[in-house]
mmCIF file with all atom_site columns, C-alpha atoms in Angstrom:
data_model
loop_
_atom_site.group_PDB
_atom_site.id
_atom_site.type_symbol
_atom_site.label_atom_id
_atom_site.label_alt_id
_atom_site.label_comp_id
_atom_site.label_asym_id
_atom_site.label_entity_id
_atom_site.label_seq_id
_atom_site.pdbx_PDB_ins_code
_atom_site.Cartn_x
_atom_site.Cartn_y
_atom_site.Cartn_z
_atom_site.occupancy
_atom_site.B_iso_or_equiv
_atom_site.pdbx_formal_charge
_atom_site.auth_seq_id
_atom_site.auth_comp_id
_atom_site.auth_asym_id
_atom_site.auth_atom_id
_atom_site.pdbx_PDB_model_num
ATOM 1   C CA . SER A 1 1   ? 7.724   -54.426 26.606 1.00 75.00 ? 10  SER A CA 1
ATOM 2   C CA . ALA A 1 2   ? 5.242   -54.818 23.768 1.00 84.00 ? 11  ALA A CA 1
ATOM 3   C CA . VAL A 1 3   ? 5.636   -55.582 20.089 1.00 90.00 ? 12  VAL A CA 1
ATOM 4   C CA . ILE A 1 4   ? 3.075   -53.925 17.868 1.00 95.00 ? 13  ILE A CA 1
ATOM 5   C CA . SER A 1 5   ? 2.311   -54.922 14.293 1.00 96.00 ? 14  SER A CA 1
ATOM 6   C CA . GLN A 1 6   ? 0.501   -52.357 12.240 1.00 97.00 ? 15  GLN A CA 1
ATOM 7   C CA . LYS A 1 7   ? -0.786  -52.639 8.699  1.00 96.00 ? 16  LYS A CA 1
ATOM 8   C CA . PRO A 1 8   ? -0.870  -51.440 6.093  1.00 97.00 ? 17  PRO A CA 1
ATOM 9   C CA . SER A 1 9   ? 2.507   -49.768 6.417  1.00 97.00 ? 18  SER A CA 1
ATOM 10  C CA . ARG A 1 10  ? 1.558   -47.405 3.639  1.00 97.00 ? 19  ARG A CA 1
ATOM 11  C CA . ASP A 1 11  ? -1.198  -46.875 1.121  1.00 97.00 ? 20  ASP A CA 1
ATOM 12  C CA . ILE A 1 12  ? -2.283  -44.467 -1.551 1.00 97.00 ? 21  ILE A CA 1
ATOM 13  C CA . CYS A 1 13  ? -5.994  -43.796 -1.463 1.00 96.00 ? 22  CYS A CA 1
ATOM 14  C CA . GLN A 1 14  ? -8.509  -41.974 -3.557 1.00 97.00 ? 23  GLN A CA 1
ATOM 15  C CA . ARG A 1 15  ? -10.516 -39.095 -2.224 1.00 97.00 ? 24  ARG A CA 1
ATOM 16  C CA . GLY A 1 16  ? -13.854 -40.185 -0.760 1.00 97.00 ? 25  GLY A CA 1
ATOM 17  C CA . THR A 1 17  ? -12.796 -43.722 0.066  1.00 97.00 ? 26  THR A CA 1
ATOM 18  C CA . SER A 1 18  ? -12.197 -45.258 3.484  1.00 98.00 ? 27  SER A CA 1
ATOM 19  C CA . LEU A 1 19  ? -9.279  -47.258 4.800  1.00 98.00 ? 28  LEU A CA 1
ATOM 20  C CA . THR A 1 20  ? -8.987  -49.439 7.865  1.00 98.00 ? 29  THR A CA 1
ATOM 21  C CA . ILE A 1 21  ? -5.703  -49.706 9.742  1.00 98.00 ? 30  ILE A CA 1
ATOM 22  C CA . GLN A 1 22  ? -5.071  -52.735 11.893 1.00 98.00 ? 31  GLN A CA 1
ATOM 23  C CA . CYS A 1 23  ? -3.011  -52.903 15.065 1.00 97.00 ? 32  CYS A CA 1
ATOM 24  C CA . GLN A 1 24  ? -1.980  -56.190 16.671 1.00 97.00 ? 33  GLN A CA 1
ATOM 25  C CA . VAL A 1 25  ? -0.146  -56.354 20.009 1.00 94.00 ? 34  VAL A CA 1
ATOM 26  C CA . ASP A 1 26  ? 1.809   -59.364 21.240 1.00 92.00 ? 35  ASP A CA 1
ATOM 27  C CA . SER A 1 27  ? 0.407   -59.064 24.765 1.00 88.00 ? 36  SER A CA 1
ATOM 28  C CA . GLN A 1 28  ? -2.869  -58.152 26.385 1.00 88.00 ? 37  GLN A CA 1
ATOM 29  C CA . VAL A 1 29  ? -3.198  -54.457 27.108 1.00 87.00 ? 38  VAL A CA 1
ATOM 30  C CA . THR A 1 30  ? -6.009  -52.476 28.605 1.00 85.00 ? 39  THR A CA 1
ATOM 31  C CA . MET A 1 31  ? -5.641  -49.277 26.678 1.00 87.00 ? 40  MET A CA 1
ATOM 32  C CA . MET A 1 32  ? -4.636  -48.652 23.101 1.00 93.00 ? 41  MET A CA 1
ATOM 33  C CA . PHE A 1 33  ? -4.064  -45.244 21.620 1.00 96.00 ? 42  PHE A CA 1
ATOM 34  C CA . TRP A 1 34  ? -4.302  -43.940 18.084 1.00 98.00 ? 43  TRP A CA 1
ATOM 35  C CA . TYR A 1 35  ? -2.195  -40.983 17.045 1.00 98.00 ? 44  TYR A CA 1
ATOM 36  C CA . ARG A 1 36  ? -1.883  -38.961 13.880 1.00 98.00 ? 45  ARG A CA 1
ATOM 37  C CA . GLN A 1 37  ? 1.404   -37.425 12.811 1.00 97.00 ? 46  GLN A CA 1
ATOM 38  C CA . GLN A 1 38  ? 1.231   -35.056 9.899  1.00 95.00 ? 47  GLN A CA 1
ATOM 39  C CA . PRO A 1 39  ? 4.419   -34.491 7.920  1.00 90.00 ? 48  PRO A CA 1
ATOM 40  C CA . GLY A 1 40  ? 7.035   -32.759 10.030 1.00 91.00 ? 49  GLY A CA 1
ATOM 41  C CA . GLN A 1 41  ? 4.656   -32.377 12.943 1.00 94.00 ? 50  GLN A CA 1
ATOM 42  C CA . SER A 1 42  ? 4.184   -33.801 16.395 1.00 96.00 ? 51  SER A CA 1
ATOM 43  C CA . LEU A 1 43  ? 1.888   -36.615 17.440 1.00 97.00 ? 52  LEU A CA 1
ATOM 44  C CA . THR A 1 44  ? -1.743  -35.756 17.979 1.00 97.00 ? 53  THR A CA 1
ATOM 45  C CA . LEU A 1 45  ? -3.902  -38.099 20.004 1.00 97.00 ? 54  LEU A CA 1
ATOM 46  C CA . ILE A 1 46  ? -6.992  -39.158 18.066 1.00 97.00 ? 55  ILE A CA 1
ATOM 47  C CA . ALA A 1 47  ? -8.646  -41.483 20.548 1.00 96.00 ? 56  ALA A CA 1
ATOM 48  C CA . THR A 1 48  ? -8.199  -43.982 23.331 1.00 95.00 ? 57  THR A CA 1
ATOM 49  C CA . ALA A 1 49  ? -9.619  -47.456 22.813 1.00 93.00 ? 58  ALA A CA 1
ATOM 50  C CA . ASN A 1 50  ? -10.539 -49.755 25.674 1.00 86.00 ? 59  ASN A CA 1
ATOM 51  C CA . GLN A 1 51  ? -11.744 -53.279 25.150 1.00 82.00 ? 60  GLN A CA 1
ATOM 52  C CA . GLY A 1 52  ? -15.475 -53.638 25.544 1.00 79.00 ? 61  GLY A CA 1
ATOM 53  C CA . SER A 1 53  ? -16.316 -49.948 25.466 1.00 81.00 ? 62  SER A CA 1
ATOM 54  C CA . GLU A 1 54  ? -16.586 -47.168 22.952 1.00 86.00 ? 63  GLU A CA 1
ATOM 55  C CA . ALA A 1 55  ? -13.464 -45.264 22.131 1.00 93.00 ? 64  ALA A CA 1
ATOM 56  C CA . THR A 1 56  ? -12.903 -41.881 23.721 1.00 94.00 ? 65  THR A CA 1
ATOM 57  C CA . TYR A 1 57  ? -12.134 -39.202 21.150 1.00 96.00 ? 66  TYR A CA 1
ATOM 58  C CA . GLU A 1 58  ? -10.078 -36.071 21.581 1.00 96.00 ? 67  GLU A CA 1
ATOM 59  C CA . SER A 1 59  ? -11.345 -32.658 20.661 1.00 95.00 ? 68  SER A CA 1
ATOM 60  C CA . GLY A 1 60  ? -11.430 -32.264 16.898 1.00 95.00 ? 69  GLY A CA 1
ATOM 61  C CA . PHE A 1 61  ? -11.882 -35.956 16.163 1.00 97.00 ? 70  PHE A CA 1
ATOM 62  C CA . VAL A 1 62  ? -15.260 -37.645 15.761 1.00 96.00 ? 71  VAL A CA 1
ATOM 63  C CA . ILE A 1 63  ? -16.411 -41.230 15.578 1.00 96.00 ? 72  ILE A CA 1
ATOM 64  C CA . ASP A 1 64  ? -18.053 -40.837 12.184 1.00 97.00 ? 73  ASP A CA 1
ATOM 65  C CA . LYS A 1 65  ? -14.744 -39.833 10.657 1.00 98.00 ? 74  LYS A CA 1
ATOM 66  C CA . PHE A 1 66  ? -12.476 -42.157 12.655 1.00 98.00 ? 75  PHE A CA 1
ATOM 67  C CA . PRO A 1 67  ? -14.458 -45.190 13.808 1.00 97.00 ? 76  PRO A CA 1
ATOM 68  C CA . ILE A 1 68  ? -12.450 -47.479 16.066 1.00 96.00 ? 77  ILE A CA 1
ATOM 69  C CA . SER A 1 69  ? -12.971 -51.093 17.009 1.00 94.00 ? 78  SER A CA 1
ATOM 70  C CA . ARG A 1 70  ? -11.447 -52.891 19.970 1.00 94.00 ? 79  ARG A CA 1
ATOM 71  C CA . PRO A 1 71  ? -12.772 -56.433 19.900 1.00 92.00 ? 80  PRO A CA 1
ATOM 72  C CA . ASN A 1 72  ? -10.224 -57.896 22.327 1.00 91.00 ? 81  ASN A CA 1
ATOM 73  C CA . LEU A 1 73  ? -7.202  -57.035 24.449 1.00 90.00 ? 82  LEU A CA 1
ATOM 74  C CA . THR A 1 74  ? -4.651  -57.492 21.661 1.00 93.00 ? 83  THR A CA 1
ATOM 75  C CA . PHE A 1 75  ? -6.255  -55.921 18.610 1.00 94.00 ? 84  PHE A CA 1
ATOM 76  C CA . SER A 1 76  ? -7.733  -52.658 17.399 1.00 96.00 ? 85  SER A CA 1
ATOM 77  C CA . THR A 1 77  ? -8.642  -51.017 14.127 1.00 97.00 ? 86  THR A CA 1
ATOM 78  C CA . LEU A 1 78  ? -8.893  -47.401 13.088 1.00 98.00 ? 87  LEU A CA 1
ATOM 79  C CA . THR A 1 79  ? -10.864 -46.472 9.985  1.00 98.00 ? 88  THR A CA 1
ATOM 80  C CA . VAL A 1 80  ? -10.269 -43.196 8.210  1.00 98.00 ? 89  VAL A CA 1
ATOM 81  C CA . SER A 1 81  ? -13.587 -42.491 6.487  1.00 98.00 ? 90  SER A CA 1
ATOM 82  C CA . ASN A 1 82  ? -14.414 -40.434 3.433  1.00 97.00 ? 91  ASN A CA 1
ATOM 83  C CA . MET A 1 83  ? -10.805 -39.431 3.029  1.00 97.00 ? 92  MET A CA 1
ATOM 84  C CA . SER A 1 84  ? -9.596  -36.111 1.703  1.00 97.00 ? 93  SER A CA 1
ATOM 85  C CA . PRO A 1 85  ? -6.039  -34.969 0.976  1.00 96.00 ? 94  PRO A CA 1
ATOM 86  C CA . GLU A 1 86  ? -5.980  -33.347 4.426  1.00 96.00 ? 95  GLU A CA 1
ATOM 87  C CA . ASP A 1 87  ? -6.064  -36.856 5.907  1.00 97.00 ? 96  ASP A CA 1
ATOM 88  C CA . SER A 1 88  ? -2.688  -37.645 4.375  1.00 97.00 ? 97  SER A CA 1
ATOM 89  C CA . SER A 1 89  ? -0.630  -38.481 7.412  1.00 97.00 ? 98  SER A CA 1
ATOM 90  C CA . ILE A 1 90  ? 1.038   -41.185 9.414  1.00 98.00 ? 99  ILE A CA 1
ATOM 91  C CA . TYR A 1 91  ? -1.293  -42.993 11.775 1.00 98.00 ? 100 TYR A CA 1
ATOM 92  C CA . LEU A 1 92  ? 0.305   -44.648 14.770 1.00 98.00 ? 101 LEU A CA 1
ATOM 93  C CA . CYS A 1 93  ? -1.029  -47.263 17.122 1.00 97.00 ? 102 CYS A CA 1
ATOM 94  C CA . SER A 1 94  ? 0.360   -47.208 20.646 1.00 96.00 ? 103 SER A CA 1
ATOM 95  C CA . VAL A 1 95  ? 0.034   -49.091 23.913 1.00 93.00 ? 104 VAL A CA 1
ATOM 96  C CA . GLU A 1 96  ? 1.161   -48.340 27.405 1.00 86.00 ? 105 GLU A CA 1
ATOM 97  C CA . SER A 1 97  ? 3.669   -50.518 29.153 1.00 78.00 ? 106 SER A CA 1
ATOM 98  C CA . PRO A 1 98  ? 2.184   -52.380 32.079 1.00 63.00 ? 107 PRO A CA 1
ATOM 99  C CA . ASP A 1 99  ? 5.216   -51.318 34.108 1.00 58.00 ? 108 ASP A CA 1
ATOM 100 C CA . ARG A 1 100 ? 3.681   -48.455 35.954 1.00 52.00 ? 109 ARG A CA 1
ATOM 101 C CA . VAL A 1 101 ? 5.334   -46.020 38.308 1.00 49.00 ? 110 VAL A CA 1
ATOM 102 C CA . PHE A 1 102 ? 3.151   -43.437 39.899 1.00 46.00 ? 111 PHE A CA 1
ATOM 103 C CA . GLY A 1 103 ? 0.366   -44.002 37.441 1.00 45.00 ? 112 GLY A CA 1
ATOM 104 C CA . THR A 1 104 ? 1.860   -43.995 33.957 1.00 53.00 ? 113 THR A CA 1
ATOM 105 C CA . GLY A 1 105 ? 4.210   -46.049 31.925 1.00 75.00 ? 114 GLY A CA 1
ATOM 106 C CA . GLU A 1 106 ? 6.095   -45.746 28.692 1.00 86.00 ? 115 GLU A CA 1
ATOM 107 C CA . LEU A 1 107 ? 4.375   -45.954 25.352 1.00 92.00 ? 116 LEU A CA 1
ATOM 108 C CA . PHE A 1 108 ? 5.257   -48.455 22.660 1.00 93.00 ? 117 PHE A CA 1
ATOM 109 C CA . PHE A 1 109 ? 4.438   -47.638 19.077 1.00 96.00 ? 118 PHE A CA 1
ATOM 110 C CA . GLY A 1 110 ? 3.739   -49.546 15.933 1.00 95.00 ? 119 GLY A CA 1
ATOM 111 C CA . GLU A 1 111 ? 5.727   -48.700 12.841 1.00 96.00 ? 120 GLU A CA 1
ATOM 112 C CA . GLY A 1 112 ? 2.921   -46.493 11.611 1.00 97.00 ? 121 GLY A CA 1
ATOM 113 C CA . SER A 1 113 ? 0.681   -46.424 8.550  1.00 98.00 ? 122 SER A CA 1
ATOM 114 C CA . ARG A 1 114 ? 1.545   -43.748 6.026  1.00 97.00 ? 123 ARG A CA 1
ATOM 115 C CA . LEU A 1 115 ? -1.544  -42.716 4.098  1.00 97.00 ? 124 LEU A CA 1
ATOM 116 C CA . THR A 1 116 ? -1.490  -40.548 1.017  1.00 97.00 ? 125 THR A CA 1
ATOM 117 C CA . VAL A 1 117 ? -4.854  -39.338 -0.233 1.00 97.00 ? 126 VAL A CA 1
ATOM 118 C CA . LEU A 1 118 ? -5.049  -38.142 -3.818 1.00 96.00 ? 127 LEU A CA 1
ATOM 119 C CA . GLY B 2 1   ? -6.317  -26.065 29.296 1.00 55.00 ? 22  GLY B CA 1
ATOM 120 C CA . GLN B 2 2   ? -2.841  -27.405 29.755 1.00 62.00 ? 23  GLN B CA 1
ATOM 121 C CA . GLN B 2 3   ? -0.261  -25.923 27.435 1.00 78.00 ? 24  GLN B CA 1
ATOM 122 C CA . VAL B 2 4   ? 3.222   -27.285 26.994 1.00 87.00 ? 25  VAL B CA 1
ATOM 123 C CA . MET B 2 5   ? 5.735   -25.495 24.819 1.00 91.00 ? 26  MET B CA 1
ATOM 124 C CA . GLN B 2 6   ? 8.830   -27.242 23.516 1.00 96.00 ? 27  GLN B CA 1
ATOM 125 C CA . ILE B 2 7   ? 11.808  -25.250 22.306 1.00 96.00 ? 28  ILE B CA 1
ATOM 126 C CA . PRO B 2 8   ? 13.690  -24.883 20.113 1.00 97.00 ? 29  PRO B CA 1
ATOM 127 C CA . GLN B 2 9   ? 11.886  -26.196 17.065 1.00 96.00 ? 30  GLN B CA 1
ATOM 128 C CA . TYR B 2 10  ? 15.131  -26.961 15.257 1.00 97.00 ? 31  TYR B CA 1
ATOM 129 C CA . GLN B 2 11  ? 18.752  -27.233 16.304 1.00 97.00 ? 32  GLN B CA 1
ATOM 130 C CA . HIS B 2 12  ? 21.710  -27.700 14.036 1.00 97.00 ? 33  HIS B CA 1
ATOM 131 C CA . VAL B 2 13  ? 24.974  -28.537 15.765 1.00 98.00 ? 34  VAL B CA 1
ATOM 132 C CA . GLN B 2 14  ? 28.436  -29.625 14.818 1.00 98.00 ? 35  GLN B CA 1
ATOM 133 C CA . GLU B 2 15  ? 29.336  -33.088 15.967 1.00 98.00 ? 36  GLU B CA 1
ATOM 134 C CA . GLY B 2 16  ? 30.827  -32.837 19.429 1.00 98.00 ? 37  GLY B CA 1
ATOM 135 C CA . GLU B 2 17  ? 28.769  -29.830 20.466 1.00 98.00 ? 38  GLU B CA 1
ATOM 136 C CA . ASP B 2 18  ? 26.153  -30.041 23.184 1.00 98.00 ? 39  ASP B CA 1
ATOM 137 C CA . PHE B 2 19  ? 22.393  -29.886 22.648 1.00 98.00 ? 40  PHE B CA 1
ATOM 138 C CA . THR B 2 20  ? 19.477  -29.046 24.914 1.00 98.00 ? 41  THR B CA 1
ATOM 139 C CA . THR B 2 21  ? 15.735  -29.095 24.378 1.00 98.00 ? 42  THR B CA 1
ATOM 140 C CA . TYR B 2 22  ? 13.205  -27.718 26.840 1.00 98.00 ? 43  TYR B CA 1
ATOM 141 C CA . CYS B 2 23  ? 9.573   -28.313 27.655 1.00 97.00 ? 44  CYS B CA 1
ATOM 142 C CA . ASN B 2 24  ? 7.664   -25.718 29.640 1.00 96.00 ? 45  ASN B CA 1
ATOM 143 C CA . SER B 2 25  ? 4.153   -26.204 30.972 1.00 94.00 ? 46  SER B CA 1
ATOM 144 C CA . SER B 2 26  ? 1.631   -23.655 32.140 1.00 92.00 ? 47  SER B CA 1
ATOM 145 C CA . THR B 2 27  ? 0.456   -26.095 34.824 1.00 92.00 ? 48  THR B CA 1
ATOM 146 C CA . THR B 2 28  ? 2.032   -28.696 37.084 1.00 94.00 ? 49  THR B CA 1
ATOM 147 C CA . LEU B 2 29  ? 2.706   -32.016 35.406 1.00 93.00 ? 50  LEU B CA 1
ATOM 148 C CA . SER B 2 30  ? 2.359   -35.338 37.217 1.00 90.00 ? 51  SER B CA 1
ATOM 149 C CA . ASN B 2 31  ? 5.121   -36.816 35.105 1.00 90.00 ? 52  ASN B CA 1
ATOM 150 C CA . ILE B 2 32  ? 7.087   -36.197 31.951 1.00 94.00 ? 53  ILE B CA 1
ATOM 151 C CA . GLN B 2 33  ? 8.519   -38.561 29.404 1.00 95.00 ? 54  GLN B CA 1
ATOM 152 C CA . TRP B 2 34  ? 11.000  -38.115 26.607 1.00 97.00 ? 55  TRP B CA 1
ATOM 153 C CA . TYR B 2 35  ? 10.956  -39.869 23.256 1.00 97.00 ? 56  TYR B CA 1
ATOM 154 C CA . LYS B 2 36  ? 13.274  -39.938 20.266 1.00 98.00 ? 57  LYS B CA 1
ATOM 155 C CA . GLN B 2 37  ? 12.040  -40.371 16.722 1.00 98.00 ? 58  GLN B CA 1
ATOM 156 C CA . ARG B 2 38  ? 14.611  -41.117 14.065 1.00 97.00 ? 59  ARG B CA 1
ATOM 157 C CA . PRO B 2 39  ? 13.842  -39.973 10.513 1.00 94.00 ? 60  PRO B CA 1
ATOM 158 C CA . GLY B 2 40  ? 11.312  -42.400 9.036  1.00 93.00 ? 61  GLY B CA 1
ATOM 159 C CA . GLY B 2 41  ? 10.866  -44.182 12.345 1.00 95.00 ? 62  GLY B CA 1
ATOM 160 C CA . HIS B 2 42  ? 8.408   -44.229 15.190 1.00 96.00 ? 63  HIS B CA 1
ATOM 161 C CA . PRO B 2 43  ? 8.888   -42.637 18.621 1.00 96.00 ? 64  PRO B CA 1
ATOM 162 C CA . VAL B 2 44  ? 10.988  -44.611 21.052 1.00 96.00 ? 65  VAL B CA 1
ATOM 163 C CA . PHE B 2 45  ? 10.780  -44.100 24.794 1.00 94.00 ? 66  PHE B CA 1
ATOM 164 C CA . LEU B 2 46  ? 13.874  -42.687 26.486 1.00 95.00 ? 67  LEU B CA 1
ATOM 165 C CA . ILE B 2 47  ? 12.962  -41.884 30.075 1.00 94.00 ? 68  ILE B CA 1
ATOM 166 C CA . GLN B 2 48  ? 10.231  -40.982 32.508 1.00 92.00 ? 69  GLN B CA 1
ATOM 167 C CA . LEU B 2 49  ? 10.553  -38.425 35.322 1.00 94.00 ? 70  LEU B CA 1
ATOM 168 C CA . VAL B 2 50  ? 8.023   -38.192 38.110 1.00 92.00 ? 71  VAL B CA 1
ATOM 169 C CA . LYS B 2 51  ? 9.669   -36.476 41.082 1.00 94.00 ? 72  LYS B CA 1
ATOM 170 C CA . SER B 2 52  ? 10.200  -32.787 41.646 1.00 96.00 ? 73  SER B CA 1
ATOM 171 C CA . GLY B 2 53  ? 13.789  -31.839 40.838 1.00 97.00 ? 74  GLY B CA 1
ATOM 172 C CA . GLU B 2 54  ? 14.562  -35.281 39.484 1.00 96.00 ? 75  GLU B CA 1
ATOM 173 C CA . VAL B 2 55  ? 17.685  -35.738 37.377 1.00 98.00 ? 76  VAL B CA 1
ATOM 174 C CA . LYS B 2 56  ? 18.431  -38.890 35.422 1.00 96.00 ? 77  LYS B CA 1
ATOM 175 C CA . LYS B 2 57  ? 21.341  -39.748 33.177 1.00 97.00 ? 78  LYS B CA 1
ATOM 176 C CA . GLN B 2 58  ? 21.715  -42.161 30.321 1.00 96.00 ? 79  GLN B CA 1
ATOM 177 C CA . LYS B 2 59  ? 25.291  -42.085 29.068 1.00 97.00 ? 80  LYS B CA 1
ATOM 178 C CA . ARG B 2 60  ? 25.562  -38.706 27.305 1.00 98.00 ? 81  ARG B CA 1
ATOM 179 C CA . LEU B 2 61  ? 21.906  -37.785 27.935 1.00 98.00 ? 82  LEU B CA 1
ATOM 180 C CA . THR B 2 62  ? 20.803  -35.897 31.041 1.00 98.00 ? 83  THR B CA 1
ATOM 181 C CA . PHE B 2 63  ? 17.139  -35.401 31.848 1.00 98.00 ? 84  PHE B CA 1
ATOM 182 C CA . GLN B 2 64  ? 15.799  -32.946 34.405 1.00 98.00 ? 85  GLN B CA 1
ATOM 183 C CA . PHE B 2 65  ? 12.372  -32.293 35.878 1.00 98.00 ? 86  PHE B CA 1
ATOM 184 C CA . GLY B 2 66  ? 11.928  -28.886 37.463 1.00 97.00 ? 87  GLY B CA 1
ATOM 185 C CA . GLU B 2 67  ? 11.283  -28.289 41.130 1.00 96.00 ? 88  GLU B CA 1
ATOM 186 C CA . ALA B 2 68  ? 7.800   -27.016 40.367 1.00 96.00 ? 89  ALA B CA 1
ATOM 187 C CA . LYS B 2 69  ? 7.185   -29.892 37.928 1.00 96.00 ? 90  LYS B CA 1
ATOM 188 C CA . LYS B 2 70  ? 6.367   -27.391 35.209 1.00 96.00 ? 91  LYS B CA 1
ATOM 189 C CA . ASN B 2 71  ? 9.447   -27.741 33.068 1.00 97.00 ? 92  ASN B CA 1
ATOM 190 C CA . SER B 2 72  ? 11.852  -30.356 31.880 1.00 98.00 ? 93  SER B CA 1
ATOM 191 C CA . SER B 2 73  ? 14.981  -30.540 29.794 1.00 98.00 ? 94  SER B CA 1
ATOM 192 C CA . LEU B 2 74  ? 16.977  -33.052 27.825 1.00 98.00 ? 95  LEU B CA 1
ATOM 193 C CA . HIS B 2 75  ? 20.670  -32.334 27.422 1.00 98.00 ? 96  HIS B CA 1
ATOM 194 C CA . ILE B 2 76  ? 23.009  -34.254 25.151 1.00 98.00 ? 97  ILE B CA 1
ATOM 195 C CA . THR B 2 77  ? 26.714  -33.871 25.754 1.00 98.00 ? 98  THR B CA 1
ATOM 196 C CA . ALA B 2 78  ? 29.101  -34.115 22.816 1.00 98.00 ? 99  ALA B CA 1
ATOM 197 C CA . THR B 2 79  ? 26.551  -34.956 20.138 1.00 98.00 ? 100 THR B CA 1
ATOM 198 C CA . GLN B 2 80  ? 27.171  -37.691 17.621 1.00 98.00 ? 101 GLN B CA 1
ATOM 199 C CA . THR B 2 81  ? 25.607  -38.255 14.218 1.00 97.00 ? 102 THR B CA 1
ATOM 200 C CA . THR B 2 82  ? 23.593  -41.081 15.746 1.00 97.00 ? 103 THR B CA 1
ATOM 201 C CA . ASP B 2 83  ? 21.766  -38.485 17.851 1.00 98.00 ? 104 ASP B CA 1
ATOM 202 C CA . VAL B 2 84  ? 20.007  -37.135 14.756 1.00 98.00 ? 105 VAL B CA 1
ATOM 203 C CA . GLY B 2 85  ? 16.235  -37.189 15.086 1.00 98.00 ? 106 GLY B CA 1
ATOM 204 C CA . THR B 2 86  ? 13.327  -35.414 16.691 1.00 98.00 ? 107 THR B CA 1
ATOM 205 C CA . TYR B 2 87  ? 13.034  -35.352 20.472 1.00 98.00 ? 108 TYR B CA 1
ATOM 206 C CA . PHE B 2 88  ? 9.604   -35.094 22.012 1.00 98.00 ? 109 PHE B CA 1
ATOM 207 C CA . CYS B 2 89  ? 8.524   -34.528 25.554 1.00 97.00 ? 110 CYS B CA 1
ATOM 208 C CA . ALA B 2 90  ? 5.260   -36.151 26.529 1.00 95.00 ? 111 ALA B CA 1
ATOM 209 C CA . TRP B 2 91  ? 3.060   -36.170 29.580 1.00 92.00 ? 112 TRP B CA 1
ATOM 210 C CA . GLY B 2 92  ? 0.321   -38.332 30.972 1.00 86.00 ? 113 GLY B CA 1
ATOM 211 C CA . ASN B 2 93  ? -3.039  -37.014 32.042 1.00 80.00 ? 114 ASN B CA 1
ATOM 212 C CA . PHE B 2 94  ? -5.849  -39.318 33.152 1.00 77.00 ? 115 PHE B CA 1
ATOM 213 C CA . ASN B 2 95  ? -4.406  -42.267 31.251 1.00 80.00 ? 116 ASN B CA 1
ATOM 214 C CA . LYS B 2 96  ? -3.886  -40.277 28.085 1.00 89.00 ? 117 LYS B CA 1
ATOM 215 C CA . PHE B 2 97  ? -0.567  -39.174 26.686 1.00 91.00 ? 118 PHE B CA 1
ATOM 216 C CA . TYR B 2 98  ? 0.121   -35.935 24.900 1.00 94.00 ? 119 TYR B CA 1
ATOM 217 C CA . PHE B 2 99  ? 3.227   -34.867 23.039 1.00 96.00 ? 120 PHE B CA 1
ATOM 218 C CA . GLY B 2 100 ? 5.129   -31.631 22.787 1.00 95.00 ? 121 GLY B CA 1
ATOM 219 C CA . SER B 2 101 ? 5.862   -30.069 19.430 1.00 95.00 ? 122 SER B CA 1
ATOM 220 C CA . GLY B 2 102 ? 9.303   -31.651 19.269 1.00 96.00 ? 123 GLY B CA 1
ATOM 221 C CA . THR B 2 103 ? 12.835  -30.444 18.628 1.00 97.00 ? 124 THR B CA 1
ATOM 222 C CA . LYS B 2 104 ? 14.479  -31.635 15.442 1.00 97.00 ? 125 LYS B CA 1
ATOM 223 C CA . LEU B 2 105 ? 18.208  -32.169 15.915 1.00 98.00 ? 126 LEU B CA 1
ATOM 224 C CA . ASN B 2 106 ? 20.599  -32.244 13.023 1.00 98.00 ? 127 ASN B CA 1
ATOM 225 C CA . VAL B 2 107 ? 24.243  -33.091 13.663 1.00 98.00 ? 128 VAL B CA 1
ATOM 226 C CA . LYS B 2 108 ? 26.860  -32.194 11.100 1.00 96.00 ? 129 LYS B CA 1
ATOM 227 C CA . PRO B 2 109 ? 29.851  -34.513 11.004 1.00 94.00 ? 130 PRO B CA 1
#
């Protein structure tokens, strides 16, 4: 299993500002995932972050808007840049369990960061 | 591209009634996972299915993966108020994980 600490847990931000979310894992993991969950909606994958390489972004998400750092195997940050009210959402950090069966394992999630942009 | 539909979107049941949510894919899935998200919480892994026709049980929960690996279901027998939450199917594809739209379950005591 993996324990994930994510902060801030919530924040209220002004339009046009940027906020960085931190994700700390209690074990070394190869891949970390960032998801967005808008109110009442499902989880949408933003990007996959591997240590030592640039993050891979999903369609509709770009590095300029959501820059990601992955300096080591236990830590990652996601920045939400130049925020607008449409960015109000919960942002979730996730890692895959190393217990793999046929190629994939379960995901563990942080508690999430609830951002409100005014 | 791959499309996975999850139905129903909402389900309201009386405590003790059964509940089922379905995920249907337009293409074959290599695996499927199920997660539960309680109100205000984060998703928590329930199960993973990888084999065609696989059926797994966890107490009152029964999970199935279709023979063609294109659909899956989660069935809860005799729901309890602790079952309240949103149930998501999810699938892995080239080391990425995508989530269905979810089924929100409300259980009336």
